[in-house]
Short mmCIF file of C-alpha atoms and ligand atoms in Angstrom, two decimals:
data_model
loop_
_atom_site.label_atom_id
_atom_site.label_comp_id
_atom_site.label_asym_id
_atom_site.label_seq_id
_atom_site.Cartn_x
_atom_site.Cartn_y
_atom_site.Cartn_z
CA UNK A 1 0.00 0.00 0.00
CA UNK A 2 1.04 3.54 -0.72
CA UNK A 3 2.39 5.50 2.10
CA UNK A 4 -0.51 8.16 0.95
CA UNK A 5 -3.26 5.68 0.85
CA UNK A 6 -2.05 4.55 4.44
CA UNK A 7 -2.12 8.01 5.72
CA UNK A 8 -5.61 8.41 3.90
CA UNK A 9 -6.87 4.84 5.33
CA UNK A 10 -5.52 5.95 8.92
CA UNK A 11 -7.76 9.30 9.05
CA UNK A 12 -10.35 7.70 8.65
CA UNK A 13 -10.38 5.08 11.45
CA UNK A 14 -8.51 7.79 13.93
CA UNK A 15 -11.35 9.74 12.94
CA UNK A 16 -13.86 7.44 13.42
CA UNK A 17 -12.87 6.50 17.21
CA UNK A 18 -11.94 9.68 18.43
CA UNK A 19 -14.13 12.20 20.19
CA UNK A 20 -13.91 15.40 21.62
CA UNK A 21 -10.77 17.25 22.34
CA UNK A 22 -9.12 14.07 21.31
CA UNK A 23 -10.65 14.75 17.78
CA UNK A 24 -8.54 17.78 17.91
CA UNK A 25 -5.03 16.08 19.09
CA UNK A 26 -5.33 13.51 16.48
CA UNK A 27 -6.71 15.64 13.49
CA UNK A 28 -3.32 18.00 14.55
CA UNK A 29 -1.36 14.50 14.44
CA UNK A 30 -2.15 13.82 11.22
CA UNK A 31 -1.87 17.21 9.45
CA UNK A 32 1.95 16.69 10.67
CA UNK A 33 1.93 13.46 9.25
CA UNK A 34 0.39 14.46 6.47
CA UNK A 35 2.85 17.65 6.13
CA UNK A 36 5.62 14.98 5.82
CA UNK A 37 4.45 13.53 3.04
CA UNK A 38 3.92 16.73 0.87
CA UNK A 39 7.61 17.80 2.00
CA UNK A 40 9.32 13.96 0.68
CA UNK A 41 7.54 14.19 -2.17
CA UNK A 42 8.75 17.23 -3.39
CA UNK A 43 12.29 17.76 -2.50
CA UNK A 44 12.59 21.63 -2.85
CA UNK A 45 9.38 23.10 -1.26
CA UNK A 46 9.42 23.17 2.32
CA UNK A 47 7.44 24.50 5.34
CA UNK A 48 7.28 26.22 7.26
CA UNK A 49 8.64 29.35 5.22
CA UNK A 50 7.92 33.31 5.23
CA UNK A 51 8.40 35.10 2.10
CA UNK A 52 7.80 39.15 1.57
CA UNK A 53 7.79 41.76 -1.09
CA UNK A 54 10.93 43.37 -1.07
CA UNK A 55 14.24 43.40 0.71
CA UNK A 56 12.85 43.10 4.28
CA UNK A 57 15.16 40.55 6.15
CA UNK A 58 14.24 42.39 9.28
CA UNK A 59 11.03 41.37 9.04
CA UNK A 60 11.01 37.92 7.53
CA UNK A 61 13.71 37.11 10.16
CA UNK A 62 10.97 38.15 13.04
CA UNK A 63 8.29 36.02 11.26
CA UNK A 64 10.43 33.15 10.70
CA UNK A 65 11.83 33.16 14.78
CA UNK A 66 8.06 33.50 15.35
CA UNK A 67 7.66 30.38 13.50
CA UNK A 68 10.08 28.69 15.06
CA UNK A 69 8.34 29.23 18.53
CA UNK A 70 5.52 26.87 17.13
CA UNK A 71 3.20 29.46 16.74
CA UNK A 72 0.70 30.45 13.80
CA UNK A 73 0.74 31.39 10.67
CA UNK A 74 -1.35 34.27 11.25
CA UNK A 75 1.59 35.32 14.59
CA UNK A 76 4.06 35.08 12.31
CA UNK A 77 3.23 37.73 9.20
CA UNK A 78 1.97 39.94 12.28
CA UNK A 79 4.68 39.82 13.82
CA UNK A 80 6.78 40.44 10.52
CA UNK A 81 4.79 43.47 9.10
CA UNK A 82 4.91 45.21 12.13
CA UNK A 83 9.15 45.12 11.98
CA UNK A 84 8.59 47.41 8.37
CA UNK A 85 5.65 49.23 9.90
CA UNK A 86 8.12 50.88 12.55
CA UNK A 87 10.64 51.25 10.57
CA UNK A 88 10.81 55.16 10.16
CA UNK A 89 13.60 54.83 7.41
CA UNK A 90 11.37 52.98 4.95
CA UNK A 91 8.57 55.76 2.93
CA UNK A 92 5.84 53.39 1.93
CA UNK A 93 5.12 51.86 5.07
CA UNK A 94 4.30 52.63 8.39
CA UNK A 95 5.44 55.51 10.05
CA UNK A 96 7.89 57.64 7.61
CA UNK A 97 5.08 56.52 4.38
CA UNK A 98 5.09 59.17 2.45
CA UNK A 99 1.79 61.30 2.53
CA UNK A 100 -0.60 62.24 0.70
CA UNK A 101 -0.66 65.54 -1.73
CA UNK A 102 -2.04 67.47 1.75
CA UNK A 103 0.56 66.16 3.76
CA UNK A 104 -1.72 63.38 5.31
CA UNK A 105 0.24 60.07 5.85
CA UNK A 106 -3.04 57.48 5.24
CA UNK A 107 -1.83 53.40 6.05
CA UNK A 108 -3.52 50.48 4.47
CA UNK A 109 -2.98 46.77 5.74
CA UNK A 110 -5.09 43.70 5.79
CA UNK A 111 -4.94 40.02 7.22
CA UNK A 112 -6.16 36.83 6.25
CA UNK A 113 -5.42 33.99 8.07
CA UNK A 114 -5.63 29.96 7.34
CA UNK A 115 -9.41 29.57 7.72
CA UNK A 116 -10.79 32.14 5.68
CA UNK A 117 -11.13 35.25 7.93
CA UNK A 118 -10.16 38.55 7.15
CA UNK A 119 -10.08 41.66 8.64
CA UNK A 120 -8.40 45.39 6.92
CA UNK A 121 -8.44 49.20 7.54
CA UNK A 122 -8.14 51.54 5.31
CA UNK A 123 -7.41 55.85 5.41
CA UNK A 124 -5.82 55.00 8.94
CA UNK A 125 -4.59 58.29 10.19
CA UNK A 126 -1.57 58.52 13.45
CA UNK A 127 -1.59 54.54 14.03
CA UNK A 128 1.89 52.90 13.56
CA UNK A 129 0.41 49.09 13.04
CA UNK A 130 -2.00 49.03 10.75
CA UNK A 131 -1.39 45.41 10.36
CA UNK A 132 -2.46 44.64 14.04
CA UNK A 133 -5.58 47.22 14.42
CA UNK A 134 -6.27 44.96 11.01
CA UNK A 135 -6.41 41.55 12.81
CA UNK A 136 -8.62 43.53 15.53
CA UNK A 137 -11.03 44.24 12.93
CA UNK A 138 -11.05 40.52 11.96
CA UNK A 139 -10.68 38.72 15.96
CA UNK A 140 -12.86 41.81 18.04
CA UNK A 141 -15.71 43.26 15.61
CA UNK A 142 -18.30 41.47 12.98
CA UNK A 143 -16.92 43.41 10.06
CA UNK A 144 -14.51 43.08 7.70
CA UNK A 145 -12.70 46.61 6.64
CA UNK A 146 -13.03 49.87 8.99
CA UNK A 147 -12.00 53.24 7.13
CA UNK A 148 -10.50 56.51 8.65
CA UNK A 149 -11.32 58.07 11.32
CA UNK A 150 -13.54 54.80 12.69
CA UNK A 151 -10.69 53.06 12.10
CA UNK A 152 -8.39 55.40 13.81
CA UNK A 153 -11.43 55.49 16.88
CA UNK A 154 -11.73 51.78 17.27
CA UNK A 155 -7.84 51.01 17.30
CA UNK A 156 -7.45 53.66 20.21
CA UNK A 157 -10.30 52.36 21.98
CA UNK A 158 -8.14 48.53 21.88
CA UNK A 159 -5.11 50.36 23.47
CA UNK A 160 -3.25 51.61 20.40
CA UNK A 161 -1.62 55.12 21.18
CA UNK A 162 -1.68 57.75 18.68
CA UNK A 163 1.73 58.97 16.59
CA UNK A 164 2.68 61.24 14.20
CA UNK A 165 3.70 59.29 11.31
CA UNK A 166 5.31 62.34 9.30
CA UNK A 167 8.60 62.26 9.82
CA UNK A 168 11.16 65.06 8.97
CA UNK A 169 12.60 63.13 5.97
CA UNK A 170 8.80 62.42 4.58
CA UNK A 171 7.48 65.90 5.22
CA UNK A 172 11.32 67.18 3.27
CA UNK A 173 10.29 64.70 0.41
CA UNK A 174 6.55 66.15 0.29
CA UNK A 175 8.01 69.80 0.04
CA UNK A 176 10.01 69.39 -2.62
CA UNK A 177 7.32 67.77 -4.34
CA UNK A 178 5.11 70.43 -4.07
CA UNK A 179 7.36 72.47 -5.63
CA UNK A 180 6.11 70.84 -8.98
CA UNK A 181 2.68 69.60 -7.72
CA UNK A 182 2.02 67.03 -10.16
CA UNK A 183 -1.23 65.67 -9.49
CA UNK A 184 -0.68 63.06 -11.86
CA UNK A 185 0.76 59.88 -10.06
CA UNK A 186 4.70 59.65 -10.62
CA UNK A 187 4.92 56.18 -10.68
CA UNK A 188 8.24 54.22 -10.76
CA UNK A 189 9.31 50.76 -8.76
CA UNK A 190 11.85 53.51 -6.31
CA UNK A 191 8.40 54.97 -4.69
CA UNK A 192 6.41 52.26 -4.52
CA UNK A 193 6.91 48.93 -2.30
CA UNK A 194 4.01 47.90 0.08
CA UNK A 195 4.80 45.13 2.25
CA UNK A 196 3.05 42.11 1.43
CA UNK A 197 4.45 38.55 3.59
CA UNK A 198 3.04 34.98 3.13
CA UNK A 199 3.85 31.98 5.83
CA UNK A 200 2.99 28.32 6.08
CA UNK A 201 3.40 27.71 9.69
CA UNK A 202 4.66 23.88 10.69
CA UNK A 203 1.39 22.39 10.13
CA UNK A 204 1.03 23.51 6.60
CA UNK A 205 -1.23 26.55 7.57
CA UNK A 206 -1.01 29.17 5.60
CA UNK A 207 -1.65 32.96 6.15
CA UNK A 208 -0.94 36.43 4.98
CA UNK A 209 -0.30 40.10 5.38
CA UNK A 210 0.08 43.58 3.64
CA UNK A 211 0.48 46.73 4.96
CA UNK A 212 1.22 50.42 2.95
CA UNK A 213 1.54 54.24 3.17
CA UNK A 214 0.23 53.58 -0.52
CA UNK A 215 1.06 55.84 -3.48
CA UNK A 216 3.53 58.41 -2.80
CA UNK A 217 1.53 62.41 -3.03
CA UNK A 218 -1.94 60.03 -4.15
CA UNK A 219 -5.24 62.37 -3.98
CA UNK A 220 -7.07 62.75 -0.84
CA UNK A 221 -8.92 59.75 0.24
CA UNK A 222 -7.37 57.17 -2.66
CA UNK A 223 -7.32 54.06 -1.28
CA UNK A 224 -5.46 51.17 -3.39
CA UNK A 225 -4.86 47.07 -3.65
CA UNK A 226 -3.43 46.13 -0.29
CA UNK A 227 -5.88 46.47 2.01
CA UNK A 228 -8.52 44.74 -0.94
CA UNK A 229 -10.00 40.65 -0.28
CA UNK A 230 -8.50 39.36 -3.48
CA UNK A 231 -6.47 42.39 -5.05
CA UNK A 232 -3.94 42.82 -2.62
CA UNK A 233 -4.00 39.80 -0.54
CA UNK A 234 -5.48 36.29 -0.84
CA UNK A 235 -5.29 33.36 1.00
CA UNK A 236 -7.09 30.02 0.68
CA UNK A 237 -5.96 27.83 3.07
CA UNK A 238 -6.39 24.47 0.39
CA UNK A 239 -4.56 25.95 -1.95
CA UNK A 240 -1.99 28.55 -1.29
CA UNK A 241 -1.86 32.81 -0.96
CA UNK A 242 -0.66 35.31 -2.82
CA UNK A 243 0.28 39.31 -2.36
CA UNK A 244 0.80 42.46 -4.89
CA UNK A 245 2.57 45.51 -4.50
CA UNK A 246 3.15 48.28 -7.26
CA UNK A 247 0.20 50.59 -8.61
CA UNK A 248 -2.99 49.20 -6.90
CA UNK A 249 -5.23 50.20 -9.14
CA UNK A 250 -4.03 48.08 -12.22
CA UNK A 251 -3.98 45.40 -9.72
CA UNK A 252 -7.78 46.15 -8.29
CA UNK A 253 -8.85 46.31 -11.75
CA UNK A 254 -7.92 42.44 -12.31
CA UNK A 255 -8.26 41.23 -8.66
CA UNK A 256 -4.50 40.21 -9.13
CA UNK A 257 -4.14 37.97 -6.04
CA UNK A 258 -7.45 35.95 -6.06
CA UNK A 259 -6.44 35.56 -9.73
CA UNK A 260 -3.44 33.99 -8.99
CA UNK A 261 -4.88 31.28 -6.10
CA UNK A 262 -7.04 30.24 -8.51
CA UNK A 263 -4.67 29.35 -11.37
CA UNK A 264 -3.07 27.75 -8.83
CA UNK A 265 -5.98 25.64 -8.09
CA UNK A 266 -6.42 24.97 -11.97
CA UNK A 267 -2.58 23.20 -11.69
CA UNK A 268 -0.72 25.76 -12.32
CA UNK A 269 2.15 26.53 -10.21
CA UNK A 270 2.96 29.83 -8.52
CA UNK A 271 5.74 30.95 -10.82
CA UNK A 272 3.19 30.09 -13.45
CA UNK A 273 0.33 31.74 -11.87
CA UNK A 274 2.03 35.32 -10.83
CA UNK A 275 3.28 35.52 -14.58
CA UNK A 276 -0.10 34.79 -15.85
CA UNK A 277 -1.48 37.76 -13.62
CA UNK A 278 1.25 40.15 -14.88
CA UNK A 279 0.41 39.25 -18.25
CA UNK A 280 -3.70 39.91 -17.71
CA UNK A 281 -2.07 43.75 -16.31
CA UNK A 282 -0.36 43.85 -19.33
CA UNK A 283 -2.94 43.13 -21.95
CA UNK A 284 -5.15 45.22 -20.43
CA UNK A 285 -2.94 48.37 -19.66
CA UNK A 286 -0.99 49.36 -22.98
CA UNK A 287 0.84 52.41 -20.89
CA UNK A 288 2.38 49.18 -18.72
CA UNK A 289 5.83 50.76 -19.38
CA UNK A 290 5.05 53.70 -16.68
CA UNK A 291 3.94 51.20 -13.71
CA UNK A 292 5.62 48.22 -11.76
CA UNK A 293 3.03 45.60 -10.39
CA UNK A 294 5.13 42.67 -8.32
CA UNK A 295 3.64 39.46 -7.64
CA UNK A 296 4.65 36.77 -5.08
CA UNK A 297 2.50 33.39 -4.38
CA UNK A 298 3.05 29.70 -2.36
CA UNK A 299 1.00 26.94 -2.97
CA UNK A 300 0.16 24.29 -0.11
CA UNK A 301 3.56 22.80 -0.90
CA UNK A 302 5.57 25.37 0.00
CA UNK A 303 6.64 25.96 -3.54
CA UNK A 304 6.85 29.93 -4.72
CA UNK A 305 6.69 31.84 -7.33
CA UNK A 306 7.48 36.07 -8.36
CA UNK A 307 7.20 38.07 -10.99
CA UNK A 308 6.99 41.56 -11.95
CA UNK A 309 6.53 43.90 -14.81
CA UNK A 310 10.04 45.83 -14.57
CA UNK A 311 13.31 44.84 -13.10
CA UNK A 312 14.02 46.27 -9.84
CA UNK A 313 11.32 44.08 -7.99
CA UNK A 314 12.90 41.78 -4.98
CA UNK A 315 11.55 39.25 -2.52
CA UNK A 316 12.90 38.06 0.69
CA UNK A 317 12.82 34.31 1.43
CA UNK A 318 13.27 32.52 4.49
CA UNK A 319 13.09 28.99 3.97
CA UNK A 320 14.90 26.19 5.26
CA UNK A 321 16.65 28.36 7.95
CA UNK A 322 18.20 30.89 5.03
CA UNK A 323 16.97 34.51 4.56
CA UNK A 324 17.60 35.58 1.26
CA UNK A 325 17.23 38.16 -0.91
CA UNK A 326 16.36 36.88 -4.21
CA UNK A 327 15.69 39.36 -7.81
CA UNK A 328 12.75 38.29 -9.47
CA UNK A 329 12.47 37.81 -13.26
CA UNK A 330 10.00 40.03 -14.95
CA UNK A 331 8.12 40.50 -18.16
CA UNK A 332 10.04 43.82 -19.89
CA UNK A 333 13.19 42.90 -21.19
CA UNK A 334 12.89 45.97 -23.46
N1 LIG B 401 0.02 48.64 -3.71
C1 LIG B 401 -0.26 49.66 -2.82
C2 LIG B 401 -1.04 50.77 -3.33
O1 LIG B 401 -1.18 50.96 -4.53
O2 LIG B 401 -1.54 51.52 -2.54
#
């Protein structure tokens, strides 16, 4: 008999005797098992694993030591966002994101862990974890997405302490831009990098995060991908997850990461499936030349995939205890 077919066969009867909290212990026993099996039989996925958007060992490192603790899925891109979120150095998340044409720094971030649940705010306003006042909205309230100043209400009322998220480097950057006061978005892969992070904890759970100041000097109020079910962020537990960063809007306007879970549940893999996205953005988007979109996916496996439309886009993987910084290939080779 099949090792699989064993494992199958076994379920059932552990299953069928077990009751209770017992139901629990052994249903836990057997995803290990069962997480064994997916690892032998293919040699270079692996779990549990964090990968991110971006050059953010900081942050992957934190998720992966999370990991390592045993804990979720869910703890662990928490856990990681929140290192780039108070990072005042980086301008397109967190405290130090570059503001808005008034001079408003606005934070976007959703969270969607292994079973389905979601929770995101969006126009945030003087909170420095978005990401975490995110998985309040999903654990503590029976919505989905709180916006502005709600948002900014209900994350003080669950202990959150207000900050000024200009700093003197972002408010320098938003002077001089003034100066010219383009309106239109100046879009190029330099101003533009939302966190987005991906983990499979040790029993093949999956989860994700994304968190952004969004689009450098955007209008008042513009709210893009990240904090989106399906553009930004999308998770299905069976199959795998995926994350965007780059212009939102091309990737609202083909719901870029629910796209790519479900080529992945057609067969394809992730590497397959985040190219196939890029190339919907493409054919839909002839100016494509003036925008990045970046793509990174993991199936159930723990295989991944990343692509983008311009060189320049990175991802960090930690994976079988290395961090590392890896380019990833991309559709315009000029
Ligand atoms: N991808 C982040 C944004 O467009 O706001």
């Amino acid at each position: 008999m099949k090792r699989r077919k064993f494992i199958q066969n076994a379920s059932l009867s552990t299953f069928g005797i077990a009751v209770g909290s017992s139901v629990f212990a052994s249903e836990k026993k057997l995803s290990s098992i069962i997480s064994e099996e997916i690892k032998s039989e293919n040699s270079t996925a692996s779990f549990p694993l964090v990968i991110a958007t971006w050059n953010v060992n900081n942050s992957t490192a934190e998720a992966w030591r999370v990991l390592q603790e045993g804990k979720s899925a869910l703890d662990a891109v928490e856990k990681g966002c929140m290192i780039e979120e108070a990072n005042a150095e980086g301008q397109s998340v967190g405290i130090g994101g570059l503001p808005d044409r008034d001079g408003n720094v606005t934070l976007d971030a959703c969270i969607m862990d292994s079973k389905g649940n979601y929770g995101a705010v969006v126009y945030l306003q003087n909170i420095m974890h978005p990401i975490s006042v995110a998985r309040k909205v999903m654990e503590d309230t029976p919505h989905v997405i709180l916006a502005g100043k709600g948002a900014e209400q209900f994350a003080i009322s669950e202990g959150f302490k207000p900050v000024d998220l200009l700093t003197d480097a972002s408010k320098k950057a938003w002077e001089e831009w003034k100066k010219t006061s383009q309106y239109k978005p100046i879009i190029n892969i330099e101003n533009h990098d939302t966190i987005g992070m991906l983990a499979i904890d040790k029993n093949g759970d999956i989860s994700g995060g994304c968190t952004t100041s969004g689009l450098a000097y955007k209008m008042a109020g513009r709210v893009g991908d990240s904090p989106i079910i399906g553009s930004g962020l999308f998770i299905d537990n069976e199959i795998g997850g995926a994350t965007a960063t780059g212009l939102g809007e091309e990737v609202l306007k083909t719901v870029g990461s629910f796209l790519i879970v479900e080529l992945m549940r057609q067969g394809k893999t992730p590497q397959q499936a985040c190219e196939e996205a890029i190339g919907r953005i493409i054919k839909k988007s002839p100016n494509f030349k003036d925008f990045q979109v970046g793509y990174i996916a993991v199936n159930k496996k723990g295989e991944t995939g990343y692509y983008s439309i311009h060189d320049g886009f990175w991802v960090t993987k930690y994976q079988d205890g290395k961090n590392e910084n890896i380019p990833s290939d991309f559709y315009d080779k000029k």
